[in-house]
Short mmCIF file of C-alpha atoms and ligand atoms in Angstrom, two decimals:
data_model
loop_
_atom_site.label_atom_id
_atom_site.label_comp_id
_atom_site.label_asym_id
_atom_site.label_seq_id
_atom_site.Cartn_x
_atom_site.Cartn_y
_atom_site.Cartn_z
CA MET A 180 0.04 -0.08 -0.27
CA THR A 181 1.32 3.30 -0.80
CA ASN A 182 1.85 5.82 1.94
CA TYR A 183 0.90 9.49 1.15
CA LEU A 184 2.25 12.31 3.15
CA PHE A 185 -1.25 13.57 3.45
CA ALA A 186 -4.58 12.15 2.12
CA PRO A 187 -4.97 12.58 -1.43
CA PRO A 188 -7.75 14.65 -2.98
CA GLU A 189 -10.77 12.58 -3.72
CA VAL A 190 -11.80 11.69 -7.20
CA VAL A 191 -14.06 14.40 -8.42
CA THR A 192 -17.39 13.07 -9.99
CA VAL A 193 -20.31 14.00 -11.68
CA ALA A 194 -23.92 12.34 -11.53
CA ILE A 195 -25.29 10.36 -14.32
CA GLU A 196 -29.18 10.75 -14.68
CA GLY A 197 -30.85 7.78 -13.90
CA SER A 198 -27.74 5.75 -12.59
CA SER A 199 -25.95 5.30 -9.53
CA ILE A 200 -22.70 5.04 -11.54
CA LEU A 201 -20.64 8.16 -11.28
CA PHE A 202 -18.56 9.82 -13.82
CA PRO A 203 -15.13 10.58 -12.70
CA VAL A 204 -13.76 14.12 -13.98
CA ASN A 205 -10.41 14.44 -15.69
CA ARG A 206 -9.89 17.61 -17.33
CA ILE A 207 -12.20 20.99 -17.73
CA PHE A 208 -11.79 22.56 -21.05
CA CYS A 209 -14.04 25.76 -21.60
CA VAL A 210 -14.52 27.53 -25.00
CA GLY A 211 -14.29 31.25 -24.99
CA ARG A 212 -16.65 33.55 -26.73
CA ASN A 213 -18.58 30.96 -28.63
CA TYR A 214 -21.94 32.87 -29.37
CA ALA A 215 -21.57 36.15 -31.54
CA ALA A 216 -24.08 38.19 -29.32
CA HIS A 217 -22.03 37.31 -26.07
CA ALA A 218 -18.66 38.25 -27.96
CA ALA A 219 -20.43 41.65 -28.77
CA GLU A 220 -21.27 42.15 -25.25
CA MET A 221 -17.95 41.43 -24.10
CA GLY A 222 -16.57 44.21 -26.57
CA VAL A 223 -15.14 41.68 -29.04
CA LYS A 224 -16.06 40.92 -32.55
CA ALA A 225 -16.91 37.15 -32.87
CA ASP A 226 -15.03 35.31 -35.75
CA LYS A 227 -15.37 31.78 -37.03
CA GLU A 228 -11.58 31.39 -37.41
CA GLU A 229 -10.71 29.24 -34.62
CA PRO A 230 -12.12 28.60 -31.26
CA PHE A 231 -10.00 29.52 -28.21
CA TYR A 232 -9.93 27.73 -24.64
CA PHE A 233 -9.23 27.95 -20.93
CA THR A 234 -9.27 25.35 -18.42
CA LYS A 235 -10.51 25.02 -14.84
CA ALA A 236 -9.08 22.54 -12.31
CA ALA A 237 -11.34 19.36 -11.97
CA SER A 238 -11.56 20.39 -8.23
CA ALA A 239 -13.61 23.35 -9.23
CA ILE A 240 -16.74 21.09 -10.04
CA VAL A 241 -19.83 21.84 -7.96
CA PRO A 242 -22.95 19.76 -8.30
CA SER A 243 -26.18 21.53 -9.40
CA GLY A 244 -28.30 22.28 -6.44
CA SER A 245 -25.39 23.57 -4.33
CA THR A 246 -25.13 27.03 -2.45
CA VAL A 247 -21.64 28.47 -2.94
CA PRO A 248 -20.20 31.13 -1.10
CA TYR A 249 -19.56 34.52 -2.99
CA PRO A 250 -15.94 34.09 -3.93
CA PRO A 251 -13.09 36.32 -2.64
CA GLU A 252 -11.39 39.14 -4.29
CA THR A 253 -14.24 40.02 -6.73
CA GLU A 254 -16.80 42.79 -6.79
CA ASN A 255 -18.32 41.27 -10.12
CA TYR A 256 -19.08 37.51 -9.74
CA HIS A 257 -20.82 36.40 -13.09
CA TYR A 258 -22.80 33.42 -14.24
CA GLU A 259 -22.47 31.97 -17.75
CA MET A 260 -24.89 29.28 -18.66
CA GLU A 261 -23.45 26.45 -21.01
CA LEU A 262 -23.83 23.12 -22.78
CA VAL A 263 -21.38 20.76 -21.32
CA ALA A 264 -20.15 17.78 -23.36
CA ALA A 265 -18.68 14.99 -21.13
CA ILE A 266 -16.09 12.67 -22.92
CA GLY A 267 -16.42 9.02 -22.65
CA LYS A 268 -13.75 7.54 -24.91
CA PRO A 269 -10.40 8.66 -26.16
CA ILE A 270 -10.33 11.07 -29.00
CA HIS A 271 -7.64 12.34 -31.05
CA ARG A 272 -7.59 14.06 -34.45
CA ALA A 273 -11.35 13.65 -34.74
CA THR A 274 -13.16 14.58 -38.06
CA LEU A 275 -16.58 15.93 -38.31
CA GLU A 276 -17.63 12.51 -38.84
CA THR A 277 -16.08 10.82 -35.86
CA ALA A 278 -16.16 13.82 -33.25
CA LEU A 279 -19.26 13.02 -31.57
CA ASP A 280 -18.65 9.33 -31.19
CA GLY A 281 -16.65 9.89 -28.04
CA VAL A 282 -19.27 11.87 -26.49
CA TYR A 283 -20.79 10.08 -23.37
CA GLY A 284 -23.48 12.68 -22.53
CA TYR A 285 -24.48 16.21 -22.01
CA ALA A 286 -24.97 18.37 -18.87
CA CYS A 287 -25.89 21.79 -17.99
CA GLY A 288 -23.06 23.85 -16.77
CA LEU A 289 -22.43 27.23 -15.18
CA ASP A 290 -18.83 28.64 -16.00
CA MET A 291 -18.89 31.01 -12.75
CA THR A 292 -16.59 34.11 -13.56
CA ARG A 293 -14.89 36.85 -11.55
CA ARG A 294 -15.52 39.13 -14.31
CA ASP A 295 -13.35 42.17 -12.95
CA LEU A 296 -10.26 39.88 -12.67
CA GLN A 297 -10.81 38.17 -16.09
CA LEU A 298 -11.24 41.72 -17.75
CA ARG A 299 -8.20 43.10 -15.71
CA ALA A 300 -6.10 40.04 -16.80
CA ARG A 301 -7.48 40.51 -20.66
CA GLU A 302 -6.39 44.15 -20.62
CA LYS A 303 -3.06 43.49 -19.35
CA GLN A 304 -2.61 40.51 -21.75
CA ARG A 305 -2.23 38.12 -18.92
CA PRO A 306 -3.90 34.56 -18.50
CA TRP A 307 -7.33 34.45 -17.30
CA ASP A 308 -6.94 31.95 -14.33
CA LEU A 309 -7.78 34.34 -11.48
CA GLY A 310 -11.05 35.09 -13.26
CA LYS A 311 -12.00 31.79 -14.37
CA ASP A 312 -10.13 28.94 -12.49
CA PHE A 313 -11.22 29.40 -8.88
CA GLU A 314 -12.84 27.09 -6.34
CA GLN A 315 -16.51 25.81 -6.95
CA SER A 316 -16.52 27.71 -10.36
CA ALA A 317 -17.64 24.78 -12.47
CA VAL A 318 -21.27 24.01 -11.84
CA ILE A 319 -22.75 21.10 -13.42
CA SER A 320 -26.03 19.12 -13.46
CA PRO A 321 -26.26 15.13 -13.80
CA ILE A 322 -24.94 14.11 -17.17
CA VAL A 323 -27.66 12.65 -19.54
CA PRO A 324 -26.15 9.89 -21.68
CA VAL A 325 -26.47 10.24 -25.58
CA VAL A 326 -28.98 7.59 -26.63
CA ASP A 327 -29.41 6.44 -30.18
CA GLY A 328 -26.78 8.79 -31.44
CA LYS A 329 -28.84 12.02 -30.61
CA HIS A 330 -26.87 14.97 -29.65
CA PRO A 331 -28.25 18.32 -28.57
CA THR A 332 -27.51 20.65 -31.72
CA THR A 333 -30.45 22.70 -31.44
CA GLY A 334 -32.93 23.59 -28.42
CA GLU A 335 -33.16 26.26 -25.98
CA ILE A 336 -30.38 27.30 -23.50
CA ALA A 337 -31.62 29.72 -20.99
CA LEU A 338 -30.95 31.18 -17.55
CA GLU A 339 -32.67 33.00 -14.76
CA VAL A 340 -31.65 34.72 -11.71
CA ASN A 341 -34.55 34.76 -8.95
CA GLY A 342 -36.78 33.71 -11.82
CA GLU A 343 -36.05 36.56 -14.08
CA THR A 344 -34.73 35.68 -17.58
CA LYS A 345 -31.17 36.71 -18.26
CA GLN A 346 -29.93 34.48 -20.97
CA LYS A 347 -31.90 32.91 -23.83
CA ALA A 348 -30.74 31.66 -27.07
CA ASP A 349 -30.56 28.43 -29.15
CA LEU A 350 -27.81 25.93 -29.41
CA SER A 351 -27.95 26.36 -33.10
CA GLU A 352 -26.28 29.93 -32.55
CA LEU A 353 -23.01 28.35 -31.22
CA ILE A 354 -20.43 29.74 -33.54
CA ASN A 355 -18.20 26.47 -33.20
CA SER A 356 -20.59 23.77 -32.48
CA THR A 357 -19.67 20.75 -30.03
CA GLN A 358 -18.69 18.76 -33.00
CA GLU A 359 -16.43 21.40 -34.58
CA VAL A 360 -15.04 22.17 -31.25
CA ILE A 361 -14.07 18.42 -30.55
CA VAL A 362 -12.59 18.42 -34.18
CA HIS A 363 -10.20 21.44 -33.16
CA LEU A 364 -9.50 20.63 -29.42
CA SER A 365 -8.56 17.15 -30.40
CA ARG A 366 -5.86 18.19 -32.66
CA PHE A 367 -4.04 19.78 -29.70
CA TYR A 368 -4.90 17.14 -26.94
CA HIS A 369 -5.43 13.54 -26.67
CA LEU A 370 -9.00 14.12 -25.19
CA MET A 371 -9.78 11.39 -22.53
CA PRO A 372 -12.59 9.83 -20.75
CA GLY A 373 -13.62 12.12 -17.92
CA ASP A 374 -12.91 15.30 -19.90
CA LEU A 375 -15.72 17.98 -19.90
CA ILE A 376 -16.19 20.76 -22.29
CA TYR A 377 -17.95 23.63 -21.44
CA THR A 378 -19.02 24.92 -24.83
CA GLY A 379 -19.39 28.71 -24.29
CA THR A 380 -22.24 31.10 -23.09
CA PRO A 381 -25.00 33.04 -24.72
CA ALA A 382 -25.31 36.74 -24.48
CA GLY A 383 -26.97 38.20 -21.01
CA VAL A 384 -24.21 37.39 -18.71
CA GLY A 385 -24.13 39.37 -15.54
CA ALA A 386 -23.51 39.75 -11.95
CA VAL A 387 -25.08 37.75 -8.85
CA LYS A 388 -24.88 38.69 -5.12
CA PRO A 389 -25.54 36.84 -1.96
CA GLY A 390 -29.04 35.42 -1.80
CA ASP A 391 -29.50 35.25 -5.47
CA VAL A 392 -31.00 31.92 -7.24
CA ILE A 393 -29.56 30.93 -10.51
CA THR A 394 -31.78 28.53 -12.51
CA GLY A 395 -31.11 27.23 -15.97
CA HIS A 396 -31.88 24.71 -18.67
CA VAL A 397 -30.90 23.20 -21.93
CA ASP A 398 -33.71 21.55 -23.96
CA ALA A 399 -33.28 17.69 -23.91
CA VAL A 400 -30.34 17.83 -21.36
CA GLY A 401 -31.72 19.21 -18.01
CA THR A 402 -31.76 21.80 -15.51
CA ILE A 403 -29.29 23.28 -13.30
CA THR A 404 -29.59 25.56 -10.17
CA LEU A 405 -27.05 27.23 -7.71
CA THR A 406 -27.55 29.55 -4.84
CA ILE A 407 -25.22 32.30 -3.92
CA GLY A 408 -24.21 32.11 -0.09
CA GLU A 409 -22.44 34.77 2.01
CA PRO A 410 -18.60 35.15 1.60
CA THR A 411 -16.77 33.09 3.63
MN1 MN B 617 -17.78 30.53 -20.43
#
Protein backbone atom coordinates (compact mmCIF):
# COMPACT_ATOMS: atom_id res chain seq x y z
CA MET A 1 0.00 0.00 0.00
CA THR A 2 1.27 3.45 -0.93
CA ASN A 3 1.98 5.82 1.92
CA TYR A 4 1.05 9.41 1.13
CA LEU A 5 2.33 12.40 3.06
CA PHE A 6 -1.30 13.50 3.39
CA ALA A 7 -4.58 12.13 2.11
CA PRO A 8 -4.72 12.68 -1.66
CA PRO A 9 -7.75 14.59 -2.98
CA GLU A 10 -10.84 12.51 -3.60
CA VAL A 11 -11.77 11.67 -7.18
CA VAL A 12 -14.06 14.40 -8.49
CA THR A 13 -17.26 12.99 -9.96
CA VAL A 14 -20.46 14.05 -11.70
CA ALA A 15 -23.78 12.23 -11.31
CA ILE A 16 -25.27 10.41 -14.29
CA GLU A 17 -29.00 10.88 -14.76
CA GLY A 18 -30.95 7.74 -13.95
CA SER A 19 -27.91 5.82 -12.70
CA SER A 20 -25.99 5.29 -9.49
CA ILE A 21 -22.71 5.11 -11.46
CA LEU A 22 -20.56 8.22 -11.23
CA PHE A 23 -18.63 9.97 -14.03
CA PRO A 24 -15.05 10.62 -12.82
CA VAL A 25 -13.74 14.00 -13.99
CA ASN A 26 -10.37 14.31 -15.70
CA ARG A 27 -9.92 17.79 -17.23
CA ILE A 28 -12.22 20.76 -17.79
CA PHE A 29 -11.87 22.67 -21.06
CA CYS A 30 -13.94 25.81 -21.62
CA VAL A 31 -14.54 27.52 -24.97
CA GLY A 32 -14.31 31.32 -24.95
CA ARG A 33 -16.77 33.58 -26.81
CA ASN A 34 -18.68 30.96 -28.76
CA TYR A 35 -21.92 32.91 -29.33
CA ALA A 36 -21.70 36.09 -31.45
CA ALA A 37 -24.05 38.14 -29.26
CA HIS A 38 -21.99 37.29 -26.16
CA ALA A 39 -18.72 38.20 -27.92
CA ALA A 40 -20.32 41.55 -28.81
CA GLU A 41 -21.37 42.23 -25.19
CA MET A 42 -17.78 41.48 -24.15
CA GLY A 43 -16.65 44.18 -26.60
CA VAL A 44 -15.06 41.76 -29.06
CA LYS A 45 -16.15 40.88 -32.58
CA ALA A 46 -16.71 37.15 -32.88
CA ASP A 47 -15.00 35.35 -35.67
CA LYS A 48 -15.28 31.83 -36.96
CA GLU A 49 -11.53 31.46 -37.43
CA GLU A 50 -10.59 29.22 -34.55
CA PRO A 51 -12.06 28.47 -31.15
CA PHE A 52 -9.93 29.28 -28.11
CA TYR A 53 -9.91 27.75 -24.66
CA PHE A 54 -9.17 28.17 -21.02
CA THR A 55 -9.22 25.43 -18.41
CA LYS A 56 -10.47 24.89 -14.90
CA ALA A 57 -9.15 22.41 -12.34
CA ALA A 58 -11.36 19.35 -11.88
CA SER A 59 -11.56 20.31 -8.20
CA ALA A 60 -13.63 23.36 -9.24
CA ILE A 61 -16.62 21.08 -9.96
CA VAL A 62 -19.79 21.74 -7.94
CA PRO A 63 -23.02 19.77 -8.35
CA SER A 64 -26.22 21.53 -9.34
CA GLY A 65 -28.34 22.34 -6.31
CA SER A 66 -25.41 23.58 -4.25
CA THR A 67 -25.01 26.80 -2.36
CA VAL A 68 -21.59 28.35 -2.99
CA PRO A 69 -20.13 31.23 -1.00
CA TYR A 70 -19.58 34.51 -2.85
CA PRO A 71 -15.92 34.11 -3.90
CA PRO A 72 -13.03 36.22 -2.62
CA GLU A 73 -11.39 39.22 -4.33
CA THR A 74 -14.22 40.04 -6.73
CA GLU A 75 -16.97 42.64 -6.92
CA ASN A 76 -18.35 41.34 -10.20
CA TYR A 77 -19.20 37.65 -9.90
CA HIS A 78 -20.94 36.45 -13.08
CA TYR A 79 -22.93 33.45 -14.27
CA GLU A 80 -22.43 31.91 -17.72
CA MET A 81 -24.96 29.25 -18.74
CA GLU A 82 -23.42 26.56 -20.98
CA LEU A 83 -23.93 23.20 -22.63
CA VAL A 84 -21.31 20.74 -21.38
CA ALA A 85 -20.10 17.75 -23.40
CA ALA A 86 -18.79 14.81 -21.33
CA ILE A 87 -16.15 12.72 -23.08
CA GLY A 88 -16.38 8.95 -22.61
CA LYS A 89 -13.76 7.58 -25.03
CA PRO A 90 -10.29 8.69 -26.15
CA ILE A 91 -10.47 11.19 -29.03
CA HIS A 92 -7.50 12.41 -31.03
CA ARG A 93 -7.56 14.16 -34.40
CA ALA A 94 -11.28 13.65 -34.81
CA THR A 95 -13.06 14.46 -38.05
CA LEU A 96 -16.54 15.97 -38.26
CA GLU A 97 -17.79 12.45 -38.93
CA THR A 98 -16.14 10.90 -35.84
CA ALA A 99 -16.11 13.85 -33.41
CA LEU A 100 -19.27 12.96 -31.53
CA ASP A 101 -18.55 9.22 -31.28
CA GLY A 102 -16.57 9.77 -28.09
CA VAL A 103 -19.16 11.96 -26.37
CA TYR A 104 -20.75 10.00 -23.53
CA GLY A 105 -23.39 12.57 -22.69
CA TYR A 106 -24.28 16.17 -22.01
CA ALA A 107 -24.97 18.33 -18.98
CA CYS A 108 -25.93 21.88 -18.10
CA GLY A 109 -23.03 23.93 -16.78
CA LEU A 110 -22.39 27.26 -15.13
CA ASP A 111 -18.97 28.73 -15.92
CA MET A 112 -18.87 31.03 -12.89
CA THR A 113 -16.55 33.95 -13.50
CA ARG A 114 -14.87 36.72 -11.52
CA ARG A 115 -15.48 39.14 -14.39
CA ASP A 116 -13.51 42.03 -12.93
CA LEU A 117 -10.41 39.83 -12.56
CA GLN A 118 -10.88 38.31 -16.02
CA LEU A 119 -11.19 41.72 -17.71
CA ARG A 120 -8.25 43.13 -15.78
CA ALA A 121 -6.14 40.18 -16.95
CA ARG A 122 -7.42 40.57 -20.51
CA GLU A 123 -6.45 44.25 -20.57
CA LYS A 124 -2.94 43.40 -19.43
CA GLN A 125 -2.70 40.44 -21.83
CA ARG A 126 -2.30 38.09 -18.91
CA PRO A 127 -3.87 34.65 -18.45
CA TRP A 128 -7.46 34.43 -17.19
CA ASP A 129 -6.89 31.96 -14.36
CA LEU A 130 -7.80 34.27 -11.48
CA GLY A 131 -11.01 35.21 -13.27
CA LYS A 132 -12.01 31.74 -14.37
CA ASP A 133 -10.21 28.93 -12.54
CA PHE A 134 -11.16 29.33 -8.92
CA GLU A 135 -12.79 27.19 -6.25
CA GLN A 136 -16.36 26.02 -6.96
CA SER A 137 -16.45 27.82 -10.31
CA ALA A 138 -17.57 24.88 -12.49
CA VAL A 139 -21.18 24.02 -11.67
CA ILE A 140 -22.67 21.01 -13.44
CA SER A 141 -25.97 19.11 -13.58
CA PRO A 142 -26.18 15.31 -13.83
CA ILE A 143 -24.91 14.03 -17.18
CA VAL A 144 -27.58 12.74 -19.58
CA PRO A 145 -26.10 9.91 -21.66
CA VAL A 146 -26.42 10.03 -25.44
CA VAL A 147 -29.07 7.58 -26.63
CA ASP A 148 -29.44 6.39 -30.23
CA GLY A 149 -26.79 8.84 -31.44
CA LYS A 150 -28.95 11.85 -30.56
CA HIS A 151 -26.79 14.85 -29.74
CA PRO A 152 -28.25 18.24 -28.76
CA THR A 153 -27.43 20.57 -31.67
CA THR A 154 -30.55 22.73 -31.45
CA GLY A 155 -32.82 23.63 -28.56
CA GLU A 156 -33.19 26.40 -26.04
CA ILE A 157 -30.44 27.30 -23.60
CA ALA A 158 -31.62 29.75 -20.96
CA LEU A 159 -30.87 31.09 -17.49
CA GLU A 160 -32.84 32.97 -14.87
CA VAL A 161 -31.75 34.83 -11.74
CA ASN A 162 -34.44 34.86 -9.03
CA GLY A 163 -36.92 33.79 -11.71
CA GLU A 164 -36.10 36.60 -14.14
CA THR A 165 -34.80 35.51 -17.56
CA LYS A 166 -31.27 36.77 -18.23
CA GLN A 167 -29.97 34.47 -20.98
CA LYS A 168 -32.04 32.86 -23.73
CA ALA A 169 -30.64 31.50 -26.98
CA ASP A 170 -30.56 28.40 -29.13
CA LEU A 171 -27.74 25.85 -29.35
CA SER A 172 -27.81 26.33 -33.13
CA GLU A 173 -26.30 29.80 -32.50
CA LEU A 174 -22.99 28.30 -31.31
CA ILE A 175 -20.25 29.75 -33.53
CA ASN A 176 -18.32 26.50 -33.28
CA SER A 177 -20.63 23.55 -32.69
CA THR A 178 -19.73 20.84 -30.17
CA GLN A 179 -18.62 18.74 -33.13
CA GLU A 180 -16.38 21.50 -34.52
CA VAL A 181 -14.93 22.20 -31.08
CA ILE A 182 -13.99 18.53 -30.64
CA VAL A 183 -12.40 18.39 -34.10
CA HIS A 184 -10.29 21.42 -33.20
CA LEU A 185 -9.51 20.63 -29.54
CA SER A 186 -8.55 17.03 -30.33
CA ARG A 187 -5.79 18.27 -32.64
CA PHE A 188 -4.04 19.76 -29.60
CA TYR A 189 -4.90 17.19 -26.94
CA HIS A 190 -5.56 13.51 -26.63
CA LEU A 191 -9.05 13.93 -25.21
CA MET A 192 -9.66 11.30 -22.56
CA PRO A 193 -12.65 9.77 -20.81
CA GLY A 194 -13.59 12.11 -17.99
CA ASP A 195 -12.80 15.29 -19.87
CA LEU A 196 -15.56 17.91 -19.83
CA ILE A 197 -16.00 20.64 -22.43
CA TYR A 198 -17.95 23.78 -21.46
CA THR A 199 -18.99 24.98 -24.90
CA GLY A 200 -19.49 28.69 -24.23
CA THR A 201 -22.26 31.03 -23.08
CA PRO A 202 -24.89 33.07 -24.92
CA ALA A 203 -25.42 36.81 -24.41
CA GLY A 204 -26.89 38.16 -21.21
CA VAL A 205 -24.16 37.41 -18.68
CA GLY A 206 -24.36 39.40 -15.49
CA ALA A 207 -23.55 39.69 -11.82
CA VAL A 208 -25.06 37.88 -8.86
CA LYS A 209 -24.91 38.60 -5.13
CA PRO A 210 -25.46 36.62 -1.94
CA GLY A 211 -29.03 35.33 -1.71
CA ASP A 212 -29.52 35.11 -5.48
CA VAL A 213 -30.79 31.85 -6.94
CA ILE A 214 -29.67 30.90 -10.46
CA THR A 215 -31.72 28.43 -12.51
CA GLY A 216 -31.06 27.32 -16.05
CA HIS A 217 -31.93 24.71 -18.60
CA VAL A 218 -30.90 23.25 -21.92
CA ASP A 219 -33.65 21.52 -23.91
CA ALA A 220 -33.29 17.73 -23.83
CA VAL A 221 -30.36 17.98 -21.40
CA GLY A 222 -31.81 19.12 -18.11
CA THR A 223 -31.87 21.87 -15.55
CA ILE A 224 -29.32 23.40 -13.21
CA THR A 225 -29.56 25.52 -10.09
CA LEU A 226 -27.12 27.37 -7.88
CA THR A 227 -27.64 29.51 -4.78
CA ILE A 228 -25.14 32.22 -3.91
CA GLY A 229 -24.20 32.30 -0.24
CA GLU A 230 -22.43 34.82 1.94
CA PRO A 231 -18.64 35.12 1.52
CA THR A 232 -16.62 32.95 3.88
MN1 LIG B 1 -17.84 30.48 -20.45
